[in-house]
Tab-separated table of C-alpha atoms in Angstrom:
chain	number	residue	atom	x	y	z
A	1	MET	CA	-0.650	6.064	2.438
A	2	PRO	CA	-2.038	3.194	4.553
A	3	TRP	CA	-0.813	4.441	7.894
A	4	LEU	CA	-2.627	7.742	7.469
A	5	THR	CA	-6.028	6.235	6.682
A	6	SER	CA	-6.248	3.440	9.253
A	7	SER	CA	-5.748	3.129	12.941
A	8	ARG	CA	-2.325	4.500	12.164
A	9	ASP	CA	-1.998	7.808	10.898
A	10	ARG	CA	0.694	-4.919	-11.344
A	11	VAL	CA	3.428	-15.937	-30.391
A	12	ARG	CA	5.707	-16.493	-32.321
A	13	LEU	CA	4.212	-15.550	-35.734
A	14	VAL	CA	4.951	-17.886	-38.575
A	15	ALA	CA	3.813	-16.957	-42.054
A	16	PRO	CA	1.950	-19.769	-43.843
A	17	VAL	CA	4.162	-21.555	-46.348
A	18	THR	CA	2.544	-21.347	-49.788
A	19	ALA	CA	3.718	-24.097	-52.096
A	20	LEU	CA	4.100	-22.928	-55.656
A	21	ILE	CA	2.654	-25.648	-57.864
A	22	LEU	CA	3.520	-25.594	-61.544
A	23	LEU	CA	0.854	-27.317	-63.536
A	24	ALA	CA	1.877	-29.232	-66.623
A	25	GLY	CA	0.072	-28.229	-69.840
A	26	CYS	CA	-2.810	-30.441	-70.801
A	27	THR	CA	-3.378	-29.288	-74.378
A	28	GLY	CA	-1.675	-30.417	-77.538
A	29	GLY	CA	0.715	-27.517	-77.616
A	30	PRO	CA	4.465	-27.650	-77.088
A	31	PRO	CA	5.559	-29.496	-73.991
A	32	THR	CA	5.989	-27.356	-70.917
A	33	ALA	CA	9.142	-27.241	-68.823
A	34	PRO	CA	9.326	-29.965	-66.197
A	35	GLU	CA	8.476	-29.037	-62.626
A	36	SER	CA	11.517	-27.909	-60.719
A	37	SER	CA	12.673	-30.267	-58.012
A	38	THR	CA	14.017	-27.356	-55.966
A	39	PRO	CA	11.420	-26.208	-53.420
A	40	PRO	CA	10.620	-22.538	-53.373
A	41	PRO	CA	12.251	-20.459	-50.636
A	42	ILE	CA	10.301	-20.227	-47.397
A	43	GLU	CA	9.760	-16.775	-46.020
A	44	SER	CA	9.015	-16.308	-42.341
A	45	THR	CA	7.997	-13.305	-40.324
A	46	PRO	CA	10.331	-12.598	-37.388
A	47	SER	CA	8.861	-12.950	-33.916
A	48	PRO	CA	7.756	-9.644	-32.381
A	49	THR	CA	9.979	-8.101	-29.751
A	50	PRO	CA	8.347	-8.516	-26.314
A	51	THR	CA	7.282	-5.324	-24.588
A	52	PRO	CA	9.348	-4.811	-21.401
A	53	THR	CA	7.408	-5.239	-18.194
A	54	PRO	CA	7.407	-2.041	-16.102
A	55	THR	CA	9.749	-2.393	-13.158
A	56	VAL	CA	8.545	-2.071	-9.601
A	57	PRO	CA	10.879	-0.460	-7.046
A	58	PRO	CA	12.443	-3.231	-4.976
A	59	SER	CA	11.373	-3.802	-1.419
A	60	VAL	CA	14.033	-3.188	1.230
A	61	ASP	CA	14.440	-4.112	4.874
A	62	VAL	CA	12.692	-1.279	6.701
A	63	THR	CA	14.284	-2.256	10.011
A	64	VAL	CA	17.601	-0.935	8.668
A	65	LYS	CA	17.933	2.820	9.131
A	66	PRO	CA	18.168	4.723	5.834
A	67	GLU	CA	21.575	6.096	4.950
A	68	ARG	CA	22.084	9.544	6.434
A	69	PRO	CA	22.556	12.090	3.618
A	70	ALA	CA	25.656	14.283	3.494
A	71	ALA	CA	23.337	17.278	3.052
A	72	LEU	CA	22.562	17.174	6.779
A	73	ASP	CA	26.096	18.418	7.431
A	74	GLU	CA	26.398	20.854	4.515
A	75	PRO	CA	25.392	24.502	3.996
A	76	PRO	CA	21.772	25.072	2.966
A	77	SER	CA	20.737	24.719	-0.675
A	78	VAL	CA	17.780	23.548	-2.735
A	79	ASP	CA	19.470	20.211	-3.398
A	80	GLY	CA	20.216	19.847	0.287
A	81	ALA	CA	16.614	20.514	1.238
A	82	VAL	CA	15.411	17.885	-1.246
A	83	ALA	CA	17.894	15.330	0.101
A	84	VAL	CA	16.716	15.978	3.656
A	85	ALA	CA	13.078	15.613	2.587
A	86	GLU	CA	13.840	12.294	0.878
A	87	TYR	CA	15.581	11.047	4.005
A	88	PHE	CA	12.610	12.043	6.140
A	89	ALA	CA	10.220	10.120	3.855
A	90	LEU	CA	12.439	7.032	4.047
A	91	LEU	CA	12.449	7.271	7.844
A	92	TYR	CA	8.657	6.973	7.848
A	93	PRO	CA	8.416	3.159	7.491
A	94	TYR	CA	11.578	2.725	9.576
A	95	VAL	CA	10.095	4.330	12.685
A	96	TYR	CA	6.920	2.240	12.412
A	97	ALA	CA	8.965	-0.938	12.046
A	98	THR	CA	11.473	-0.283	14.838
A	99	GLY	CA	10.052	2.322	17.213
A	100	GLU	CA	13.365	4.188	16.925
A	101	LEU	CA	12.388	7.855	16.815
A	102	ALA	CA	15.680	9.657	17.493
A	103	GLU	CA	16.356	10.654	13.859
A	104	TRP	CA	12.698	11.466	13.232
A	105	ARG	CA	12.563	13.737	16.261
A	106	ALA	CA	15.852	15.424	15.388
A	107	LEU	CA	14.375	16.523	12.055
A	108	SER	CA	10.871	17.334	13.312
A	109	ASP	CA	10.156	21.023	13.818
A	110	PRO	CA	7.974	21.809	16.866
A	111	ASP	CA	5.403	23.333	14.472
A	112	CYS	CA	5.125	20.181	12.327
A	113	ASN	CA	1.775	18.545	13.119
A	114	PHE	CA	2.401	15.607	10.788
A	115	CYS	CA	5.729	14.898	12.487
A	116	ALA	CA	4.138	14.938	15.923
A	117	SER	CA	1.260	12.725	14.784
A	118	VAL	CA	3.602	10.039	13.467
A	119	ASP	CA	5.629	10.233	16.677
A	120	SER	CA	2.596	9.669	18.889
A	121	ASN	CA	1.228	6.894	16.654
A	122	VAL	CA	4.517	5.002	16.783
A	123	VAL	CA	4.722	5.343	20.570
A	124	ALA	CA	1.157	4.043	20.932
A	125	MET	CA	1.734	1.143	18.552
A	126	PHE	CA	4.769	-0.136	20.401
A	127	ALA	CA	3.084	0.400	23.762
A	128	ASN	CA	0.472	-2.082	22.519
A	129	GLY	CA	3.160	-4.582	21.551
A	130	ARG	CA	2.742	-4.083	17.822
A	131	ARG	CA	4.976	-3.011	14.959
A	132	SER	CA	4.848	-2.589	11.214
A	133	ALA	CA	6.239	-5.164	8.760
A	134	GLY	CA	7.075	-4.257	5.161
A	135	GLY	CA	5.940	-0.979	3.626
A	136	SER	CA	9.295	0.170	2.276
A	137	ILE	CA	9.252	3.489	0.423
A	138	SER	CA	11.063	4.352	-2.822
A	139	VAL	CA	11.398	7.938	-4.027
A	140	VAL	CA	10.713	8.067	-7.763
A	141	GLU	CA	10.647	11.839	-8.250
A	142	ALA	CA	11.963	14.800	-6.244
A	143	THR	CA	12.096	18.536	-6.855
A	144	GLY	CA	12.664	21.576	-4.679
A	145	GLU	CA	12.347	25.334	-4.571
A	146	GLU	CA	13.888	28.087	-2.499
A	147	ILE	CA	11.423	30.251	-0.540
A	148	ASN	CA	13.710	32.311	1.657
A	149	PRO	CA	17.399	32.145	0.607
A	150	GLY	CA	19.463	30.126	3.026
A	151	ALA	CA	16.538	29.555	5.349
A	152	SER	CA	13.367	28.064	3.891
A	153	TYR	CA	12.613	25.645	1.047
A	154	THR	CA	9.878	23.410	-0.313
A	155	ALA	CA	10.363	19.846	-1.521
A	156	GLN	CA	7.954	17.857	-3.678
A	157	LEU	CA	8.332	14.069	-3.707
A	158	ALA	CA	6.596	11.210	-5.489
A	159	THR	CA	7.011	7.868	-3.744
A	160	VAL	CA	5.924	4.254	-4.070
A	161	GLN	CA	5.226	2.291	-0.892
A	162	GLN	CA	5.156	-1.501	-0.855
A	163	PRO	CA	2.384	-3.488	0.884
A	164	SER	CA	2.644	-3.721	4.657
A	165	SER	CA	0.962	-5.114	7.727
A	166	THR	CA	0.742	-4.431	11.444
A	167	VAL	CA	1.817	-7.449	13.474
A	168	ASN	CA	1.369	-8.369	17.102
A	169	ALA	CA	4.192	-9.352	19.427
A	170	ASP	CA	3.624	-13.040	18.603
A	171	GLY	CA	3.939	-12.380	14.872
A	172	THR	CA	0.235	-12.664	14.020
A	173	VAL	CA	-1.202	-10.059	11.661
A	174	PHE	CA	-3.338	-7.398	13.341
A	175	GLU	CA	-4.224	-5.542	10.132
A	176	SER	CA	-3.020	-5.674	6.550
A	177	PHE	CA	-2.437	-3.117	3.781
A	178	PRO	CA	-2.079	-5.283	0.639
A	179	ASP	CA	-1.881	-2.543	-1.994
A	180	THR	CA	1.149	-0.762	-3.403
A	181	THR	CA	0.606	2.927	-2.682
A	182	ARG	CA	1.719	5.959	-4.674
A	183	THR	CA	2.011	9.141	-2.632
A	184	ARG	CA	2.718	12.811	-3.298
A	185	TRP	CA	4.577	14.592	-0.518
A	186	SER	CA	4.861	18.342	-0.101
A	187	MET	CA	7.280	19.415	2.618
A	188	VAL	CA	8.449	22.709	4.053
A	189	VAL	CA	12.123	22.370	4.983
A	190	HIS	CA	13.886	24.917	7.192
A	191	TRP	CA	17.523	25.657	7.913
A	192	ARG	CA	17.735	27.160	11.390
A	193	ASN	CA	20.463	27.275	14.033
A	194	GLU	CA	22.832	25.455	11.659
A	195	ALA	CA	20.476	22.476	11.329
A	196	TRP	CA	17.704	21.211	9.065
A	197	THR	CA	14.144	20.667	10.232
A	198	ILE	CA	10.911	19.596	8.567
A	199	ARG	CA	8.314	22.206	9.428
A	200	GLY	CA	5.315	20.922	7.485
A	201	VAL	CA	4.236	17.812	5.571
A	202	ASP	CA	1.258	17.129	3.349
A	203	ALA	CA	1.079	13.544	2.051
A	204	THR	CA	-1.631	12.591	-0.450
A	205	ASP	CA	-2.215	9.148	-1.922
A	206	GLU	CA	-2.651	8.866	-5.695
A	207	PRO	CA	-4.633	6.279	-7.647
A	208	ALA	CA	-2.455	3.358	-8.772
A	209	SER	CA	-1.661	3.632	-12.491
């Protein structure tokens, strides 16, 4: 994930046509049948079906806050924990692009070092007049597991992040991250005092396939 490793935390085949030539006899035997005037049928090999190009998750406007999941207002469950974890991952590029940390802070547990690190990095970036452009995240895989019933869960996500850059206040590029990044997230998600929090995050980049 770029922000964690820098100053911030992709013939048509046609069979040859073989003419069938009937040779007239050249000996003194009985005359041979005249050559047919009807051309032989032409056989062609159908064109191969093109192999579909793998789709890339579309880029979205990261300055628009991700849709708040209904799970934030529902009783705890594995599915709810996964939905909250997905939402938290989608907030990641949003906070770097806008500096709006209210939702991030509401979900950040006091014990979450990753959460606090992102918070301080965003504050510092905007204090320097910079922001992130691009870098939208798409969740391509998500699973969860219950640790302590009704209280503690884990969520495992696989995401794809689009290229991004850090821009200055005048729009010039300060630094660029041109690669599409695949990341594995492991989160500890708690339900406490009738609210969800993210207590721990481990995010590891994977080699592009």
